[in-house]
Coordinates of C-alpha atoms and ligand atoms in Angstrom, one line a residue:
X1 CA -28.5 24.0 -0.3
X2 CA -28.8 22.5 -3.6
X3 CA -25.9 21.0 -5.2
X4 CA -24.3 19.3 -8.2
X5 CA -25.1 15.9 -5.9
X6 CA -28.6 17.3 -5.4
X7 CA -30.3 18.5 -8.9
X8 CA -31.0 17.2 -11.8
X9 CA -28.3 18.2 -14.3
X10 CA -29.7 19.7 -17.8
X11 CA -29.3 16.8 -20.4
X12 CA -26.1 18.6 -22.3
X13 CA -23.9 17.3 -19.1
X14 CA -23.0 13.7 -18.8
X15 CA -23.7 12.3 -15.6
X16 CA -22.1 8.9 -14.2
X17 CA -24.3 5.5 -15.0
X18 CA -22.1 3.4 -12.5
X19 CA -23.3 2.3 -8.9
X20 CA -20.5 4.0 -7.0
X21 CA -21.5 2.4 -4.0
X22 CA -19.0 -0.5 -4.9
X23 CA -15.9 2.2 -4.8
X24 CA -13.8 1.3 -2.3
X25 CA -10.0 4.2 -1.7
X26 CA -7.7 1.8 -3.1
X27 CA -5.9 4.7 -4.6
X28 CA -4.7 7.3 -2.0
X29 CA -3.7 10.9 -4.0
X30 CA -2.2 13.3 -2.5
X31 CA -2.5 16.9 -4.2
X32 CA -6.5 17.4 -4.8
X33 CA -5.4 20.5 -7.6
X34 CA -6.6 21.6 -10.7
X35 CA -4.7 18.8 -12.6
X36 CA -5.4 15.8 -11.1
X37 CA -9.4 16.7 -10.8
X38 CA -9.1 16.7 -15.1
X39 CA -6.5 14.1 -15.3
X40 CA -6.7 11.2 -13.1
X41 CA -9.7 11.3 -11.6
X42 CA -11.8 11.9 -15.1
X43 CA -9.5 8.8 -16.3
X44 CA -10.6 6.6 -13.6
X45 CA -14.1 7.5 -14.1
X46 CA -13.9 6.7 -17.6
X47 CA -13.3 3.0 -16.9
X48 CA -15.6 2.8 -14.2
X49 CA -18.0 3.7 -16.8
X50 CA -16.9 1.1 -19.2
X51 CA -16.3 -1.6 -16.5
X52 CA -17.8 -2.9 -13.0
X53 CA -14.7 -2.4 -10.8
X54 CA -14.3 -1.0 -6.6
X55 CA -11.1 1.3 -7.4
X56 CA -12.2 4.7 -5.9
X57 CA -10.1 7.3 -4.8
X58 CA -9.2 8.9 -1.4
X59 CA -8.0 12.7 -2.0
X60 CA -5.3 14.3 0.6
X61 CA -4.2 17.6 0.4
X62 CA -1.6 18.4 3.0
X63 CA -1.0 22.0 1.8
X64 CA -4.0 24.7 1.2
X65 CA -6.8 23.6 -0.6
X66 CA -9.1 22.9 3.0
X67 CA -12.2 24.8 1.5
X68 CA -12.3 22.5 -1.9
X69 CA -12.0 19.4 0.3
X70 CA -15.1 21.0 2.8
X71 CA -17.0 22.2 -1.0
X72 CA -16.0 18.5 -2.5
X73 CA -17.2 17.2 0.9
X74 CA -20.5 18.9 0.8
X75 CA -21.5 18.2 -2.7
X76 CA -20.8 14.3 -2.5
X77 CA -17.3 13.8 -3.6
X78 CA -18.7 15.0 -7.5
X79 CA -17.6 17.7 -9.3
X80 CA -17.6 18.6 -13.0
X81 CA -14.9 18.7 -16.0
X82 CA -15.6 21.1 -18.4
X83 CA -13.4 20.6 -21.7
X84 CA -13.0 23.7 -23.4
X85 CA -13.0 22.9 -26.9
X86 CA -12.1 26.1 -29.3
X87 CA -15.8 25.9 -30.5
X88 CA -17.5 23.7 -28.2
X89 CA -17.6 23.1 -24.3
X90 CA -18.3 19.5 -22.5
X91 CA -19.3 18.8 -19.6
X92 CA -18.8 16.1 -17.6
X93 CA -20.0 14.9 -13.8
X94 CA -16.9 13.1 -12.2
X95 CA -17.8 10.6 -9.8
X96 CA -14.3 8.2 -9.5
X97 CA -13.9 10.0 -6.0
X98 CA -15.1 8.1 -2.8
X99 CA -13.8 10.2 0.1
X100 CA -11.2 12.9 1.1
X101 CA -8.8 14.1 3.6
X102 CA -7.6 17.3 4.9
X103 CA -4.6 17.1 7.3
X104 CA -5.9 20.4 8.8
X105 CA -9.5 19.1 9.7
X106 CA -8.8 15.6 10.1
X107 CA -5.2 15.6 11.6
X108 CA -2.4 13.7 10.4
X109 CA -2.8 10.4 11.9
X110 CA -6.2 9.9 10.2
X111 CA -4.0 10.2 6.7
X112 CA -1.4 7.8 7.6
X113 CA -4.0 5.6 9.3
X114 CA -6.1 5.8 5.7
X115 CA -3.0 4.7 3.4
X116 CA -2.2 1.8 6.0
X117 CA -5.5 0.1 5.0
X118 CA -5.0 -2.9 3.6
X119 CA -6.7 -2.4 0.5
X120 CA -4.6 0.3 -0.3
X121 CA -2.7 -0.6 -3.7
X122 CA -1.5 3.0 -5.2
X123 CA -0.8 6.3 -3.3
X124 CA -0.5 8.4 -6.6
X125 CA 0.5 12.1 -6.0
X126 CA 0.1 15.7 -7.9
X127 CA 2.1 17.9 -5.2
X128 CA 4.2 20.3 -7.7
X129 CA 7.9 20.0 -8.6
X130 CA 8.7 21.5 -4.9
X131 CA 6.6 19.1 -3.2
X132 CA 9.3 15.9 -3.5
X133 CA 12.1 18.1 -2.1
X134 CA 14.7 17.0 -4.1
X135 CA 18.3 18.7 -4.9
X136 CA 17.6 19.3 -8.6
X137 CA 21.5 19.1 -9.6
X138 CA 21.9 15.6 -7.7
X139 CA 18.6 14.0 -8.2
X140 CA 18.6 13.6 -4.3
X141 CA 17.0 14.4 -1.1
X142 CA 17.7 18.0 0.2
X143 CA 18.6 17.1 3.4
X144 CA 18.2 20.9 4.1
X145 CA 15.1 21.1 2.7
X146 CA 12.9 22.2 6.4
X147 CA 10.3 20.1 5.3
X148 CA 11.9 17.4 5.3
X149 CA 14.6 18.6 9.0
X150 CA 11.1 18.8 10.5
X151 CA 9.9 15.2 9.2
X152 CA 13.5 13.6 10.0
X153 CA 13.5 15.0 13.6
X154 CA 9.7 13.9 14.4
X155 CA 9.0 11.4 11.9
X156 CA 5.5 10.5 13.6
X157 CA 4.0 13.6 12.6
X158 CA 5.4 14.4 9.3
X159 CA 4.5 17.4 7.1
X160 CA 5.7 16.6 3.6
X161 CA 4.4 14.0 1.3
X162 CA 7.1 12.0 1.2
X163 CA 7.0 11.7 5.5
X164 CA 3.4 11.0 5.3
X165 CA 4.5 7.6 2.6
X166 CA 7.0 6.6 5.1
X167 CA 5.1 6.8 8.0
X168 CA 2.0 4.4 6.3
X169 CA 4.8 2.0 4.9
X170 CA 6.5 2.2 8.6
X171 CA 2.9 1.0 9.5
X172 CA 1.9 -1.4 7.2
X173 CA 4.9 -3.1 8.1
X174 CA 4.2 -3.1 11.6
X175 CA 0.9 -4.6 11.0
X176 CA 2.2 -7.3 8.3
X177 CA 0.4 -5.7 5.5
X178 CA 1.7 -5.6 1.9
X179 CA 3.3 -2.5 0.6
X180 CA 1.4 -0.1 -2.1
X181 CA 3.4 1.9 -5.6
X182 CA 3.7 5.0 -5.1
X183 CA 3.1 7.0 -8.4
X184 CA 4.1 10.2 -9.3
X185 CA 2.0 12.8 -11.7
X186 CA 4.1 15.3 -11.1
X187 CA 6.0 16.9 -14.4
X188 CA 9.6 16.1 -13.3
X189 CA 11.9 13.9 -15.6
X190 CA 11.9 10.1 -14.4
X191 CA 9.3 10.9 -11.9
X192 CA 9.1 7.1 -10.7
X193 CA 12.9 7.1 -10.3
X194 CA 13.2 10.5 -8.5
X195 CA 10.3 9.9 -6.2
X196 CA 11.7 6.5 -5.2
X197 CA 15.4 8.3 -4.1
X198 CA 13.3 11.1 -2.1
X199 CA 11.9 7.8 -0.5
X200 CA 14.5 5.4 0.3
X201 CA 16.9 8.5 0.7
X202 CA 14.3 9.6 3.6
X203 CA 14.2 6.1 5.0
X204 CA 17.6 5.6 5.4
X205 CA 17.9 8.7 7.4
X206 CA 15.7 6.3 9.7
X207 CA 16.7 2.9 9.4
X208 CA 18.5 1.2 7.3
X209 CA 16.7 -2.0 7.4
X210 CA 13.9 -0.7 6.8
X211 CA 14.7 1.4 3.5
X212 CA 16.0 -1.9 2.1
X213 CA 12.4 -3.1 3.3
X214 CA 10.9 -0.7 0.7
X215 CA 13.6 -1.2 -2.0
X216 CA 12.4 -5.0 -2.1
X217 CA 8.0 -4.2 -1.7
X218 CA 7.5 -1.0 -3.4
X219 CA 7.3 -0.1 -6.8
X220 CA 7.4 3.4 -8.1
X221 CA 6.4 3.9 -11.8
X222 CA 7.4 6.5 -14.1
X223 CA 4.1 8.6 -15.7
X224 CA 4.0 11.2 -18.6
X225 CA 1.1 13.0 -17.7
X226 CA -1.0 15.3 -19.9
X227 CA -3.6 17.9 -20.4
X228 CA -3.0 21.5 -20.0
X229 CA -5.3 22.6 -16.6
X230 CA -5.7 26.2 -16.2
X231 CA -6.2 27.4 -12.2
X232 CA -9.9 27.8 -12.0
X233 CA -10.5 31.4 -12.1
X234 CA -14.4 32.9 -11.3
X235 CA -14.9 33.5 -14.6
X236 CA -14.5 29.9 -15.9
X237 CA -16.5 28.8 -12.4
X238 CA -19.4 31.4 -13.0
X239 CA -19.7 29.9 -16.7
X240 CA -19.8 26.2 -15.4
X241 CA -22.7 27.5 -13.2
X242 CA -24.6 28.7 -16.2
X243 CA -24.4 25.4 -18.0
X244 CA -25.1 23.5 -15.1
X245 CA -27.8 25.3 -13.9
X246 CA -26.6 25.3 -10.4
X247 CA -22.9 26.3 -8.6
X248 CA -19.7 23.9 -8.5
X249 CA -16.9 25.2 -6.4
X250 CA -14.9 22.0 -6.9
X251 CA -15.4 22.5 -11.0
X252 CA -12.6 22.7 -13.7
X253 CA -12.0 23.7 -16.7
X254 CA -9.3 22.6 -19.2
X255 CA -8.4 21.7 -22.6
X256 CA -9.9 18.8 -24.5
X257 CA -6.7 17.0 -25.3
X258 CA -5.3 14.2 -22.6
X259 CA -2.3 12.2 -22.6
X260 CA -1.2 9.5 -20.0
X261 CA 1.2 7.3 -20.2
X262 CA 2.5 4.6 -17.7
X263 CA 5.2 2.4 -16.8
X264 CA 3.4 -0.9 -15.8
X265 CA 5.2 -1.9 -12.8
X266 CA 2.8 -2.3 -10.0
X267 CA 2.8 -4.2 -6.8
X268 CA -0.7 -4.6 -5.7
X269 CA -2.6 -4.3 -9.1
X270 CA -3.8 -0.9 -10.6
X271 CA -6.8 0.0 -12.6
X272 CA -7.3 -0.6 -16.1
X273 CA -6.5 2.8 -16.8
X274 CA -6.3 1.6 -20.8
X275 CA -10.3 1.8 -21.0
X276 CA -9.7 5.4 -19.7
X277 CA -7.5 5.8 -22.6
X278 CA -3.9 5.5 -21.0
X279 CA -1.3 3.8 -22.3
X280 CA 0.5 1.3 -20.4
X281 CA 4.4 0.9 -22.0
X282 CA 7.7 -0.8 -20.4
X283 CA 9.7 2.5 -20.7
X284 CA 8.1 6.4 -20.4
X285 CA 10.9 8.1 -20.2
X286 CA 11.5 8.8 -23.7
X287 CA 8.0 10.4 -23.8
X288 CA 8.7 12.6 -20.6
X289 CA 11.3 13.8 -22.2
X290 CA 9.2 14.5 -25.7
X291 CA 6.6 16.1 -23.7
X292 CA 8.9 18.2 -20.8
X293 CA 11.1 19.6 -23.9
X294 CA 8.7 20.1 -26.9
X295 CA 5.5 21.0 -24.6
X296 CA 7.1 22.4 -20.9
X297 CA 10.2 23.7 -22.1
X298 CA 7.7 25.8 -25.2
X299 CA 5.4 26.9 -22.4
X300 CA 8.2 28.1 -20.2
X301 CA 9.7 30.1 -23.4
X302 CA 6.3 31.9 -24.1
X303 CA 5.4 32.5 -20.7
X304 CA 8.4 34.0 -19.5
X305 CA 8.8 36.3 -22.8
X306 CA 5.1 36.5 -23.2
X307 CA 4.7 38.0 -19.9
X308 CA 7.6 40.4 -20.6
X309 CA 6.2 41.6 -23.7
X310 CA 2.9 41.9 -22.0
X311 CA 0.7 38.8 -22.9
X312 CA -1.3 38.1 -20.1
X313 CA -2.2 33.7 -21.2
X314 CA -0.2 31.6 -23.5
X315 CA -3.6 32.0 -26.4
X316 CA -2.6 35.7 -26.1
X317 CA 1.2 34.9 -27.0
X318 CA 0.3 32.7 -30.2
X319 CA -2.0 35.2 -31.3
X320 CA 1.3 36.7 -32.3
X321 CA 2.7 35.3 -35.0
X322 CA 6.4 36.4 -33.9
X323 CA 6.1 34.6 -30.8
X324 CA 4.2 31.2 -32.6
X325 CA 7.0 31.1 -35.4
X326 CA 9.6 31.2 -32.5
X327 CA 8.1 28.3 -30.2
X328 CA 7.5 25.9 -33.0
X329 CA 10.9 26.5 -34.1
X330 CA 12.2 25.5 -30.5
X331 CA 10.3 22.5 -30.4
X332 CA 11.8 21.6 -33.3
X333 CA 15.3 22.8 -34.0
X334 CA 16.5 22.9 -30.2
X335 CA 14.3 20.4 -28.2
X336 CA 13.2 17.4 -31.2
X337 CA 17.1 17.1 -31.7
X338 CA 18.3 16.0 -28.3
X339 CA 15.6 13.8 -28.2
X340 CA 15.7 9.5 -28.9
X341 CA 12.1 8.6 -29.4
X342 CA 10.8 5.2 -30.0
X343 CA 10.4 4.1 -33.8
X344 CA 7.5 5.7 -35.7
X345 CA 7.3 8.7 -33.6
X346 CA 6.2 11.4 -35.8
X347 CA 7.8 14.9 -33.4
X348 CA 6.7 17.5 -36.1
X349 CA 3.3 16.2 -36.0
X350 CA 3.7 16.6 -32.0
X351 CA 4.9 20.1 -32.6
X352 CA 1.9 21.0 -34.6
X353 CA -0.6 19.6 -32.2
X354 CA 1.3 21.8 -29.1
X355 CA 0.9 24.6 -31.6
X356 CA -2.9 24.2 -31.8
X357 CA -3.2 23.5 -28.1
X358 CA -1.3 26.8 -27.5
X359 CA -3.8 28.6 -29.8
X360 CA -7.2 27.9 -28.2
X361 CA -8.6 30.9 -27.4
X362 CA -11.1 29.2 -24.8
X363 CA -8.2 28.5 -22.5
X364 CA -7.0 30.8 -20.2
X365 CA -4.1 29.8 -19.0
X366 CA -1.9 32.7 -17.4
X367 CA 1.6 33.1 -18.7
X368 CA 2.3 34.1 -14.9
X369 CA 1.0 30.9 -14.2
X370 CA 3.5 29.1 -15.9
X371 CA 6.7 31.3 -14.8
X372 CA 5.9 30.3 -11.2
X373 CA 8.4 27.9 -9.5
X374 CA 11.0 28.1 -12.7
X375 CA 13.9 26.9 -10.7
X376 CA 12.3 24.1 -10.2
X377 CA 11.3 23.7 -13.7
X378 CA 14.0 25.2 -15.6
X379 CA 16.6 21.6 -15.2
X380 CA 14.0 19.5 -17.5
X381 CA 13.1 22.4 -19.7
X382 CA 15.3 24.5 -20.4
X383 CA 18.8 23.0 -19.2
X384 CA 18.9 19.3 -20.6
X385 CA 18.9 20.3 -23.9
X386 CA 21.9 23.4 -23.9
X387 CA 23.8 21.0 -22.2
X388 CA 23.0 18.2 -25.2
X389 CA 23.8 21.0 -27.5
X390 CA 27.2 22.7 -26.4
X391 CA 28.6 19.2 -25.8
X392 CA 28.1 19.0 -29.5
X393 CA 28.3 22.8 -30.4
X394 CA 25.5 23.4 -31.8
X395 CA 23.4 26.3 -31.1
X396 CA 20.4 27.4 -29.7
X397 CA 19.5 31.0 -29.8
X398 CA 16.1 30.1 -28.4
X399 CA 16.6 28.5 -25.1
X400 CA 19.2 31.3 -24.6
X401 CA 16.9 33.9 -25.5
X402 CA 14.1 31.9 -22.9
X403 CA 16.8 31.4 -20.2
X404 CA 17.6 35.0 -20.2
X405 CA 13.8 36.0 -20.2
X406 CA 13.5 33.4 -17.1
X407 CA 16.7 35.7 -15.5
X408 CA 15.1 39.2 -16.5
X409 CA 11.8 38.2 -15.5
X410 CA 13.4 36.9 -11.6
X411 CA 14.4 40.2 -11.5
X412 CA 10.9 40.8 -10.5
X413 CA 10.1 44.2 -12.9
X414 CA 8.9 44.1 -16.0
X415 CA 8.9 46.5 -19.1
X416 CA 7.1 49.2 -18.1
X417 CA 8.8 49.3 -14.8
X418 CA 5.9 47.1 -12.9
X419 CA 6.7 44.6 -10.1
X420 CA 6.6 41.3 -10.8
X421 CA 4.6 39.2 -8.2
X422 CA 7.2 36.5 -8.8
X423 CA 6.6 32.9 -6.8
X424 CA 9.7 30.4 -6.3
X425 CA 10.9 28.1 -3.3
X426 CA 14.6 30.3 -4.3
X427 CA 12.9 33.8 -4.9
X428 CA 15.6 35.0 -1.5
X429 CA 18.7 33.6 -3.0
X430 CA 17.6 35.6 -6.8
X431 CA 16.6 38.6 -4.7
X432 CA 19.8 38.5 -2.6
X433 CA 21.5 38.7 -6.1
X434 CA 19.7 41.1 -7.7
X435 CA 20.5 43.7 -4.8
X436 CA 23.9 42.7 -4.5
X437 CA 25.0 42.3 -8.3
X438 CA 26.3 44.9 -10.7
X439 CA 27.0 43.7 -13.9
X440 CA 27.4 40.1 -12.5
X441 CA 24.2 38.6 -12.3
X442 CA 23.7 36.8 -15.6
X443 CA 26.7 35.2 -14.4
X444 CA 25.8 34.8 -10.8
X445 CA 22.8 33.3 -11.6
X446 CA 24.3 30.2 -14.0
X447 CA 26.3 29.5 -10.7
X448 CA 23.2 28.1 -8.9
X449 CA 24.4 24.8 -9.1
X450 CA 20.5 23.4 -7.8
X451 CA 19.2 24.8 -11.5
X452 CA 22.3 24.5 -13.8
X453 CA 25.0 22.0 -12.2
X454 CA 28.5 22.5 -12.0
X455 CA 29.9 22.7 -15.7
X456 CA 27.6 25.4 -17.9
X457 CA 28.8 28.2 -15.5
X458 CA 32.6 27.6 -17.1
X459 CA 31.2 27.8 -20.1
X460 CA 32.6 31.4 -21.3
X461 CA 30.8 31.8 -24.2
X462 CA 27.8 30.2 -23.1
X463 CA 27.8 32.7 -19.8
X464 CA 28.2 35.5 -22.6
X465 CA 26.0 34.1 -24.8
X466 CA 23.0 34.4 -22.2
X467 CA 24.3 37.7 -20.9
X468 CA 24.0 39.7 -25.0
X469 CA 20.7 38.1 -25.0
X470 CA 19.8 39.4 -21.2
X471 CA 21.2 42.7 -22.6
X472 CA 19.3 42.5 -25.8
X473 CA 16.2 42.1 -23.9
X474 CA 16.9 45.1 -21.6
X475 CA 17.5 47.5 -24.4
X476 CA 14.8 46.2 -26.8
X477 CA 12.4 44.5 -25.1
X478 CA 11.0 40.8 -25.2
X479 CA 8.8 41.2 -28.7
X480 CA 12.1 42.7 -30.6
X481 CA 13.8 39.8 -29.2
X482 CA 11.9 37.3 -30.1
X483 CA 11.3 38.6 -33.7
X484 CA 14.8 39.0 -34.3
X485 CA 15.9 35.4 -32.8
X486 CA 13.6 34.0 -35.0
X487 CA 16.2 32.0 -37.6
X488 CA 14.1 31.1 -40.7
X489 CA 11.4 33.3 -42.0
X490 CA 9.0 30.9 -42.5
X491 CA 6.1 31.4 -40.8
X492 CA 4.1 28.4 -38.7
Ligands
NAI1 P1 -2.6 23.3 -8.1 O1 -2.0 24.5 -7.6 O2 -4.1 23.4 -8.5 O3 -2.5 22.1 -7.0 C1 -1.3 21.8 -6.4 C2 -1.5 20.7 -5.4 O4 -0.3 20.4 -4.9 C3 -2.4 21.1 -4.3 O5 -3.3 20.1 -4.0 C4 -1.5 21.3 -3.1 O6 -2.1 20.9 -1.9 C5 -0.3 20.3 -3.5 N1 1.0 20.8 -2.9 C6 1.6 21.9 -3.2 N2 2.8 21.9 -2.6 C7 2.9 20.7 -2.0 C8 3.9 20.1 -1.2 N3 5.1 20.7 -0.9 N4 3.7 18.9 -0.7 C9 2.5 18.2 -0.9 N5 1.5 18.8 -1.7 C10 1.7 20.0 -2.2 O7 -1.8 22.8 -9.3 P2 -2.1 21.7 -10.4 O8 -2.6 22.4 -11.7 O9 -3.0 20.7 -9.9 O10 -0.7 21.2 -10.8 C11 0.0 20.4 -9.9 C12 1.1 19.6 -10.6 O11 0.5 18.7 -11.6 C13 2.0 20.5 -11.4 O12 3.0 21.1 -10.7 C14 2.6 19.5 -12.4 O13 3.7 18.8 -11.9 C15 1.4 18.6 -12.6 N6 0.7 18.8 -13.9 C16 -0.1 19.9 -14.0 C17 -0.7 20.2 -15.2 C18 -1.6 21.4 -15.5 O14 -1.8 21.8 -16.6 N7 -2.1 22.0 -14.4 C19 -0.5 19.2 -16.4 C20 0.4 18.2 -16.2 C21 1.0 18.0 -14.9
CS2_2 C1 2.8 24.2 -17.4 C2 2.2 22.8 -17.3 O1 2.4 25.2 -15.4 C3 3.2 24.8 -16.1 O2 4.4 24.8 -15.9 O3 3.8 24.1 -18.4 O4 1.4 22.6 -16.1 C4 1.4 22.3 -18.5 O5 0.2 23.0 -18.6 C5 1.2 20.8 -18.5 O6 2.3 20.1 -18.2 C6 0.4 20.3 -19.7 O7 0.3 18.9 -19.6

């Protein structure tokens, strides 16, 4: 069968010019997705390209995702980026990758065996908000997360990510080897932080000894991460296959923009992801928070109201000028102002550029998409900044009017009386309300302590605040809403 690994590729793709026979899976990821194939991966190949060096990666994926690892298997661990300019498409052959792991065809053990190898320096991960099955409102393990029940009660054969990194540390300790960082890429605020108390939280569970073990020898940095990576769709793969000349199943397409930045704190060395175009700084969190308020919190807005008002991808939402003029004015009246950015950081500059990555029409990227898993999302979004705001009363009409579109859309019908196929780890608990509420669930909903804490659901006027704007939405629909929230007339 011929291949992306097999043909020659017509001259308009770049191919790799490095010997990758010298790649050796220093960096174990976990979460082969969309992102990290754009992301990390291209990144790494970048300096490889610029610089002889053996860091490779190993690719897990523990959850779904079996035929990409068999298609990325088949076509030699390459697969191509396509960057979707709003004129122009590139393409590019990544070749960073040096093997891959699937816990349903090679078993568990081989994964744990894999990050216990002793040149093993990172085990970097891309496994969704979900995947570090943490209580949102505490910042801690969910001990009643049944991942993590099953992992605690049979720790040998664990299931989530975070059982799989304690098992290979339990091992490398065994054997006398040096521990690895572990780095999240996840979009969660102080990923480092939080991904380090899932760890040493599970450990303890297990031994005490041996959590303070990894306190001491691991090091888990904090990444902002950033390109916006549409799912793959068979339109954007049968396009890819037109320019290559030949079919990629592992391809992806996504924006041209790409941001990384990354808290240098590593214990076995790390690539030097600057010639890839990273930037390596003492402190990220002040740009997570930049980038989870102006850019996530923005997305979540459009997508939950864009879907409502019946814009299938973000593109389709800024194409409306209602809907633009409202997002860049929640970037920067109600997220920019809670936020403490390093000197010289220009945020309506940011704002614009999120404006113009929004508008290209080339990416796809469904506003359904975006609305998935919003409990886990909506803390870092959405909820950070009303609570910066009421504690110094100042409003903000926009994240109530995109919290209540987050609450309408749950509801799981939309406008024209349609279900909803909506996807969240809590979609029982909103369903459970929905059936069993009358004119209570605005309210019932702000009491999910997991996605709002303990204080904003005391908060009388806040509580009535989101419930006009729920009602507003019911009675008038999303596109009235957002026209009429809209507080200055200027347009973007
Ligand atoms: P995807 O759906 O293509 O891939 C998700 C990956 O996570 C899969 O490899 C799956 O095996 C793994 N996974 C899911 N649940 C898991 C769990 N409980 N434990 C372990 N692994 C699990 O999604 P995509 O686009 O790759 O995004 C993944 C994450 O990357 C996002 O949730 C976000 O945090 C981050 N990200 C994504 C961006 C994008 O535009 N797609 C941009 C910036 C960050
Ligand atoms: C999006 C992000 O799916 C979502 O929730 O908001 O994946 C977004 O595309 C990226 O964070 C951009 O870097």
């Amino acid at each position: 069968m011929k291949t992306i690994a097999t043909v020659d590729l017509p001259a308009h793709v770049q191919v790799p010019s490095y010997d990758r026979a010298q790649l050796r899976s220093k960096i174990v990821h976990i979460g082969f997705g969309a992102f990290h194939r754009a992301h990390q991966a291209l990144i790494l190949d970048r300096v490889l390209e610029q610089q002889s060096s053996d860091w490779g990666y190993c690719e897990v994926n523990l959850f779904g995702g079996e035929q990409l690892i068999k298609d990325l298997r088949a076509q030699d661990h390459l697969f191509c980026v396509a960057e979707l300019g709003a004129q122009s498409t590139d393409y590019k052959v990544v070749s960073s990758v040096n093997e891959s792991l699937h816990v349903s065809l090679d078993g568990t053990q081989a994964i744990i065996n894999k990050m216990a190898e002793p040149q093993v320096a990172i085990i970097s991960m891309t496994i969704t908000e979900k995947g570090y099955c943490i209580e949102s409102g505490s910042g801690r393990l969910d001990l009643n997360n049944p991942l993590v029940l099953s992992d605690l009660a049979t720790p040998d054969e664990p299931k989530s990510a975070l059982g799989f990194i304690v098992a290979a540390l339990a091992m490398r300790r065994k054997l006398g080897l040096n521990a690895f960082s572990v780095m999240s890429c996840d979009n969660i605020p102080e990923n480092g932080h939080l991904a380090k108390a899932a760890i040493l939280d599970f450990a303890k569970q297990l031994d005490g000894e041996f959590a303070s073990w990894i306190e001491s020898n691991v090091s888990f940095p904090s990444t902002m991460v950033d390109r916006i990576v549409p799912a793959a769709t068979p339109e954007t793969l049968a396009s890819i296959e037109v320019a290559l000349d030949v079919a990629d199943p592992v391809a992806i397409a996504c924006e041209p923009f790409l941001q990384w930045v990354i808290e240098d704190n590593f214990v076995a060395g790390r690539p030097q992801w600057e010639l890839g175009g990273a930037q390596l700084v003492d402190d990220v969190i002040p740009y997570e928070e930049m980038k989870l308020r102006m850019l996530n919190g923005s997305h979540s807005f459009l997508a939950y109201l864009g879907y409502l008002a019946g814009y299938p991808h973000i593109s389709d939402t800024m194409a409306d000028q209602q809907f633009k003029d409202a997002a860049h004015q929640l970037m920067i009246n109600e997220q920019a102002t809670t936020l403490s950015m390093p000197e010289g950081t220009d945020l309506q500059a940011y704002a614009r550029l999120l404006i113009e990555r929004f508008t290209n029409p080339s990416l796809k990227h469904r506003t359904w998409q975006i609305a998935m898993d919003g409990s886990q999302k909506l803390p870092q979004r959405f909820v950070d900044s009303i609570l910066y705001h009421r504690e110094r009363k100042q409003a903000h009409p926009l994240l109530t009017l995109g919290l209540a579109g987050w609450i309408r859309y749950i509801g799981g019908v939309d406008e024209q009386g349609k279900a909803i196929d909506v996807q969240d780890p809590m979609l029982t608990q909103f369903k459970d309300i929905y059936n069993t509420s009358e004119d209570d669930i605005v309210a019932r909903v702000l009491s999910l302590p997991s996605i709002f804490g303990n204080t904003l659901s005391h908060d009388k006027n806040f509580v009535s605040e989101v419930q006009n704007a729920y009602l507003l939405l019911k009675a008038k629909g999303a596109k009235q809403c957002v026209a009429s929230t809209n507080t200055t007339n200027a347009s973007f």
